[in-house]
Amino acid sequence: MLDADKHVLSILVENQPGVLSRISGLFSGRGFNIESLCVAVTTDPTVSRVTLVTKADQMIIEQIKKQLNKLINVIKVHELTGSPFVEREMVLIKVHAKPEHRAEILRTVDIFRCKVVDVGAEHYTIEVTGTEEKLDAILSLLKPIGIKEIARTGVIALFREPK
Amino acid sequence: MELTGAQILIKLLKEEGVKTIFGYPGGVVIDIYDELMKSDIRHILVRHEQGAVHAADGYARASGGVGVCLVTSGPGATNTVTGIASAYMDSIPLVVFTGQVPVHLIGNDAFQEVDIVGITRPCTKHNFLVKRTEDLAKTVKEAFHIARSGRPGPVLVDIPKNVSVTKIKYKAPGPVKMRSYNPTCNPNKRQLQKVLELIKAAERPVIFAGGGVILSKAPEELTKLAKRTQIPVTTTLMGLGAFPGTDPLWLGMIGMHGTYRANMSTAHCDLFLSVGVRFDDRVTGKTDTFASQAKIVHIDIDPTSIRKNIPVTVPVVGDCKCTLEELNRMLEGVDLGDLDKKRKPWLDQIQAWKDTKPLAYEQKDIIKPQYVVEKLYELTEGKAIITTEVGQNQMWAAQYYHFDKPNHFITSGGLGVMGFGLPAAIGAQLACPDHIVVDVAGDGSIQMNIQEMATAVQCNLPVKVVILNNGYLGMVRQWQQLFYDKRYACTCMEHAPDFVKLAEAYGASGFRATKPEEVESVLKKGLSTPGPVIMDFVVEKEECVYPMVPAGAPITEMLLV
Ligand SMILES: Cc1ncc(C[n+]2csc(CCOP(=O)(O)OP(=O)(O)O)c2C)c(N)n1
Ligand SMILES: [Mg+2]
């Protein structure tokens, strides 16, 4: 896709069964792409927030937003990209931790201000929160040491309030 | 008041004003049928669930209301899918009730269980699985509200057996309130002001109307706008009847099988005023060159239709009727100058296009299908409700029957479903008992839902089927002739039933014409015979529909006779 930019959408939906499949079905059926998708209930138990990251050119992102709005269970679609917003993602990284590597891993953990949440004979599990870029950075540093497996949440985001 | 789910359903249907239901029973809906029989709602027993949905579609279009179906779970539900998908593409308001296995068996691969809500998610406007009898009334109300408001469409409601059997203390649901569904009806005035300026400035304007104008019941407003501004009008297939087909400002249909003048006007206009359309590929051909000299206005209630396929100068989101009313009001005080003089060069040019390349065919020794449609138009004085099958028959009906009124041309436009016409005619006839209803059919398509002849006979519905029998899947054969060196792979119907005898076997009447001089008398006989009739016209086998724009070409590149 030429000039396809990253867009972060924040979508409020009715907290009902099937809503997620309506959204994912819309994307697959119309050939739109989903980079990541996070869903959880809001403070109002009848409303869930979906944070969806997609790549699309101008005409397509306009269609995506309109098509999402057209779904009956979708209450509101906000595009965060283009306005100030905070974005966070979390990753759990299970990294091989041979004795000769432990110090280096802990140094990295320190630099990135993340923490070790599980320790085994042969591994550490590290929890990292931050922007996508930060997560990518620590992953590339730990890669040479040997990453066993990871679990990433995908991006969640909110508008920044005016100061 | 204690009511079962089935009783609640029937009660709500009556409150919604439902008079006719199209359906087919089965195990999990017996309780609903049991209640239905006690009510004064008329149930039409079709012979295939696909027929029920197309019939409800025809009923909805001819009546301007909502079509309703009731079928059983599993195969009953899956048989409705083609009909639902067709109604979805054409934005026809339907509510389809499917039975479902009891809630405690859902997910168990129970007998005749199918996830119909999952299956129809992409081809319904919305759908529901009702898990508790307490939710039924509210859901039914929402279903009707969603089906008929905004851009209309089919809504499916899946009702598990235990939900219709369970008795609860009934509480009437309040008015429908949905925070997540509020279609925009009123147009933005500032946008309309821009439209007005464009109309004032235009020298070669064209109005382009679609099915949305008919759905929002706006043909009168559209006609008023066209006459006031002296702007010629073309429509999509779905828009036929939105503007009188006998008016001097009428350009004919646009698109792949549109008229020469409609397509040329589109290519040369400087303002393309689009109302209730979605710029389907069968309309636009190659999009880069479509109406490329024009400023494009697009009025539609569905924002997703706007800028989906074609860039637009002025988008207006709103109901067609509200918007056109407002536009007409704004035009009232406006001085448009000497319109006769101003439009003359443009209208002269259009007339020249019409004179040099009219719709044409030559009637020689063998019956021409166009001739049959033209005669049908004459004999019915243009007043019949015409449904169609799909293929050449559909296009000839669109080209040679001239529709002065909306809701008189009923066709599966977006999905192009063969087998649509006969059940749709049954639905239309039920909605309009005093009208002549004719299904213009092909010999291939008619066999896809021919079983509905039994429905027509049982209900004594005098639908007339005109088969343009060319012995081919003609439209596909036409493509093979034009683009595949006449390699007629699997398009010759080597064997077909004797349609006259078939009509008689169903208890209907059948007539056949094999020579041009028989056409008129067979039509007269067929149209005046009471009850359902099949007329079999043995027509020229290798006739083609012209003009034709090859798929994906600019619409000015028309193959002509
Ligand atoms: C259900 C379905 N299957 C296949 C097609 C593809 N198709 C489009 S037109 C056509 C030929 C229709 O033949 P007939 O009904 O005889 O009409 P004719 O074109 O000959 O008038 C076919 C097969 C379709 N539109 N619908
Ligand atoms: Mg045929």
mmCIF file of N, CA, C and O in Angstrom, chain A residues 57-96:
data_model
loop_
_atom_site.group_PDB
_atom_site.id
_atom_site.type_symbol
_atom_site.label_atom_id
_atom_site.label_comp_id
_atom_site.label_asym_id
_atom_site.label_seq_id
_atom_site.Cartn_x
_atom_site.Cartn_y
_atom_site.Cartn_z
ATOM 1 N N ASP A 57 -4.488 4.645 3.348
ATOM 2 C CA ASP A 57 -4.345 5.979 2.764
ATOM 3 C C ASP A 57 -5.589 6.810 3.119
ATOM 4 O O ASP A 57 -6.501 6.307 3.771
ATOM 5 N N GLN A 58 -5.620 8.064 2.675
ATOM 6 C CA GLN A 58 -6.674 8.978 3.114
ATOM 7 C C GLN A 58 -8.085 8.500 2.774
ATOM 8 O O GLN A 58 -8.980 8.507 3.610
ATOM 9 N N MET A 59 -8.284 8.061 1.521
ATOM 10 C CA MET A 59 -9.619 7.662 1.088
ATOM 11 C C MET A 59 -10.082 6.432 1.876
ATOM 12 O O MET A 59 -11.228 6.341 2.282
ATOM 13 N N ILE A 60 -9.141 5.501 2.118
ATOM 14 C CA ILE A 60 -9.504 4.264 2.814
ATOM 15 C C ILE A 60 -9.807 4.528 4.288
ATOM 16 O O ILE A 60 -10.778 4.014 4.834
ATOM 17 N N ILE A 61 -8.997 5.360 4.944
ATOM 18 C CA ILE A 61 -9.247 5.593 6.380
ATOM 19 C C ILE A 61 -10.600 6.283 6.557
ATOM 20 O O ILE A 61 -11.331 6.007 7.516
ATOM 21 N N GLU A 62 -10.954 7.128 5.597
ATOM 22 C CA GLU A 62 -12.269 7.768 5.663
ATOM 23 C C GLU A 62 -13.373 6.704 5.564
ATOM 24 O O GLU A 62 -14.333 6.712 6.339
ATOM 25 N N GLN A 63 -13.201 5.749 4.641
ATOM 26 C CA GLN A 63 -14.168 4.649 4.513
ATOM 27 C C GLN A 63 -14.215 3.824 5.795
ATOM 28 O O GLN A 63 -15.283 3.463 6.269
ATOM 29 N N ILE A 64 -13.032 3.515 6.352
ATOM 30 C CA ILE A 64 -12.989 2.680 7.556
ATOM 31 C C ILE A 64 -13.800 3.337 8.668
ATOM 32 O O ILE A 64 -14.631 2.702 9.319
ATOM 33 N N LYS A 65 -13.592 4.632 8.856
ATOM 34 C CA LYS A 65 -14.296 5.319 9.943
ATOM 35 C C LYS A 65 -15.801 5.341 9.687
ATOM 36 O O LYS A 65 -16.608 5.095 10.587
ATOM 37 N N LYS A 66 -16.173 5.607 8.423
ATOM 38 C CA LYS A 66 -17.609 5.638 8.099
ATOM 39 C C LYS A 66 -18.239 4.259 8.255
ATOM 40 O O LYS A 66 -19.348 4.120 8.771
ATOM 41 N N GLN A 67 -17.514 3.238 7.777
ATOM 42 C CA GLN A 67 -18.065 1.881 7.866
ATOM 43 C C GLN A 67 -18.214 1.454 9.330
ATOM 44 O O GLN A 67 -19.187 0.792 9.693
ATOM 45 N N LEU A 68 -17.239 1.825 10.169
ATOM 46 C CA LEU A 68 -17.343 1.480 11.591
ATOM 47 C C LEU A 68 -18.552 2.180 12.207
ATOM 48 O O LEU A 68 -19.342 1.568 12.925
ATOM 49 N N ASN A 69 -18.709 3.453 11.885
ATOM 50 C CA ASN A 69 -19.844 4.208 12.404
ATOM 51 C C ASN A 69 -21.175 3.614 11.976
ATOM 52 O O ASN A 69 -22.178 3.740 12.677
ATOM 53 N N LYS A 70 -21.167 2.989 10.812
ATOM 54 C CA LYS A 70 -22.410 2.436 10.271
ATOM 55 C C LYS A 70 -22.843 1.178 11.023
ATOM 56 O O LYS A 70 -24.020 0.839 11.026
ATOM 57 N N LEU A 71 -21.886 0.490 11.662
ATOM 58 C CA LEU A 71 -22.264 -0.701 12.429
ATOM 59 C C LEU A 71 -23.215 -0.268 13.545
ATOM 60 O O LEU A 71 -22.944 0.693 14.270
ATOM 61 N N ILE A 72 -24.288 -1.009 13.689
ATOM 62 C CA ILE A 72 -25.345 -0.586 14.599
ATOM 63 C C ILE A 72 -24.854 -0.525 16.051
ATOM 64 O O ILE A 72 -25.268 0.325 16.808
ATOM 65 N N ASN A 73 -23.953 -1.422 16.439
ATOM 66 C CA ASN A 73 -23.505 -1.460 17.837
ATOM 67 C C ASN A 73 -22.367 -0.508 18.162
ATOM 68 O O ASN A 73 -21.878 -0.479 19.278
ATOM 69 N N VAL A 74 -21.915 0.231 17.164
ATOM 70 C CA VAL A 74 -20.810 1.163 17.407
ATOM 71 C C VAL A 74 -21.384 2.504 17.841
ATOM 72 O O VAL A 74 -22.216 3.094 17.161
ATOM 73 N N ILE A 75 -20.925 2.974 18.999
ATOM 74 C CA ILE A 75 -21.470 4.214 19.555
ATOM 75 C C ILE A 75 -20.710 5.421 19.032
ATOM 76 O O ILE A 75 -21.298 6.424 18.663
ATOM 77 N N LYS A 76 -19.384 5.306 18.966
ATOM 78 C CA LYS A 76 -18.584 6.479 18.597
ATOM 79 C C LYS A 76 -17.232 6.030 18.056
ATOM 80 O O LYS A 76 -16.628 5.103 18.591
ATOM 81 N N VAL A 77 -16.779 6.689 17.008
ATOM 82 C CA VAL A 77 -15.453 6.399 16.469
ATOM 83 C C VAL A 77 -14.614 7.673 16.532
ATOM 84 O O VAL A 77 -15.028 8.711 16.024
ATOM 85 N N HIS A 78 -13.459 7.606 17.206
ATOM 86 C CA HIS A 78 -12.544 8.741 17.238
ATOM 87 C C HIS A 78 -11.259 8.339 16.553
ATOM 88 O O HIS A 78 -10.753 7.252 16.809
ATOM 89 N N GLU A 79 -10.745 9.251 15.729
ATOM 90 C CA GLU A 79 -9.383 9.007 15.255
ATOM 91 C C GLU A 79 -8.445 9.802 16.140
ATOM 92 O O GLU A 79 -8.583 11.015 16.306
ATOM 93 N N LEU A 80 -7.480 9.109 16.748
ATOM 94 C CA LEU A 80 -6.549 9.785 17.650
ATOM 95 C C LEU A 80 -5.396 10.413 16.870
ATOM 96 O O LEU A 80 -4.914 11.488 17.214
ATOM 97 N N THR A 81 -4.969 9.714 15.823
ATOM 98 C CA THR A 81 -3.875 10.224 15.008
ATOM 99 C C THR A 81 -4.235 11.620 14.507
ATOM 100 O O THR A 81 -5.360 11.854 14.095
ATOM 101 N N GLY A 82 -3.271 12.534 14.581
ATOM 102 C CA GLY A 82 -3.566 13.895 14.119
ATOM 103 C C GLY A 82 -3.838 14.850 15.265
ATOM 104 O O GLY A 82 -3.696 16.043 15.120
ATOM 105 N N SER A 83 -4.239 14.321 16.433
ATOM 106 C CA SER A 83 -4.383 15.158 17.626
ATOM 107 C C SER A 83 -3.440 14.584 18.677
ATOM 108 O O SER A 83 -3.023 13.434 18.568
ATOM 109 N N PRO A 84 -3.136 15.391 19.722
ATOM 110 C CA PRO A 84 -2.243 14.850 20.756
ATOM 111 C C PRO A 84 -2.923 13.698 21.507
ATOM 112 O O PRO A 84 -4.082 13.829 21.898
ATOM 113 N N PHE A 85 -2.210 12.613 21.637
ATOM 114 C CA PHE A 85 -2.771 11.493 22.402
ATOM 115 C C PHE A 85 -1.644 10.714 23.054
ATOM 116 O O PHE A 85 -0.501 10.795 22.634
ATOM 117 N N VAL A 86 -1.996 10.004 24.127
ATOM 118 C CA VAL A 86 -1.002 9.122 24.744
ATOM 119 C C VAL A 86 -1.287 7.703 24.299
ATOM 120 O O VAL A 86 -2.434 7.287 24.194
ATOM 121 N N GLU A 87 -0.208 6.979 24.062
ATOM 122 C CA GLU A 87 -0.384 5.609 23.607
ATOM 123 C C GLU A 87 0.536 4.710 24.412
ATOM 124 O O GLU A 87 1.665 5.106 24.756
ATOM 125 N N ARG A 88 0.064 3.562 24.793
ATOM 126 C CA ARG A 88 0.878 2.612 25.550
ATOM 127 C C ARG A 88 0.621 1.204 25.027
ATOM 128 O O ARG A 88 -0.477 0.871 24.593
ATOM 129 N N GLU A 89 1.683 0.404 25.179
ATOM 130 C CA GLU A 89 1.539 -0.998 24.846
ATOM 131 C C GLU A 89 2.355 -1.760 25.873
ATOM 132 O O GLU A 89 3.307 -1.218 26.443
ATOM 133 N N MET A 90 1.978 -2.989 26.140
ATOM 134 C CA MET A 90 2.748 -3.794 27.079
ATOM 135 C C MET A 90 3.208 -5.064 26.379
ATOM 136 O O MET A 90 2.504 -5.586 25.519
ATOM 137 N N VAL A 91 4.413 -5.509 26.766
ATOM 138 C CA VAL A 91 4.879 -6.794 26.260
ATOM 139 C C VAL A 91 5.465 -7.599 27.414
ATOM 140 O O VAL A 91 6.075 -7.035 28.328
ATOM 141 N N LEU A 92 5.213 -8.885 27.402
ATOM 142 C CA LEU A 92 5.915 -9.805 28.313
ATOM 143 C C LEU A 92 6.953 -10.534 27.472
ATOM 144 O O LEU A 92 6.611 -11.101 26.429
ATOM 145 N N ILE A 93 8.194 -10.448 27.916
ATOM 146 C CA ILE A 93 9.274 -11.080 27.148
ATOM 147 C C ILE A 93 9.902 -12.185 27.988
ATOM 148 O O ILE A 93 10.403 -11.923 29.091
ATOM 149 N N LYS A 94 9.858 -13.393 27.484
ATOM 150 C CA LYS A 94 10.554 -14.487 28.178
ATOM 151 C C LYS A 94 11.899 -14.663 27.497
ATOM 152 O O LYS A 94 11.962 -14.999 26.308
ATOM 153 N N VAL A 95 12.936 -14.336 28.240
ATOM 154 C CA VAL A 95 14.262 -14.324 27.626
ATOM 155 C C VAL A 95 15.141 -15.389 28.292
ATOM 156 O O VAL A 95 15.021 -15.637 29.497
ATOM 157 N N HIS A 96 15.955 -16.063 27.489
ATOM 158 C CA HIS A 96 16.898 -17.042 28.049
ATOM 159 C C HIS A 96 17.873 -16.321 28.954
ATOM 160 O O HIS A 96 18.451 -15.319 28.557
#
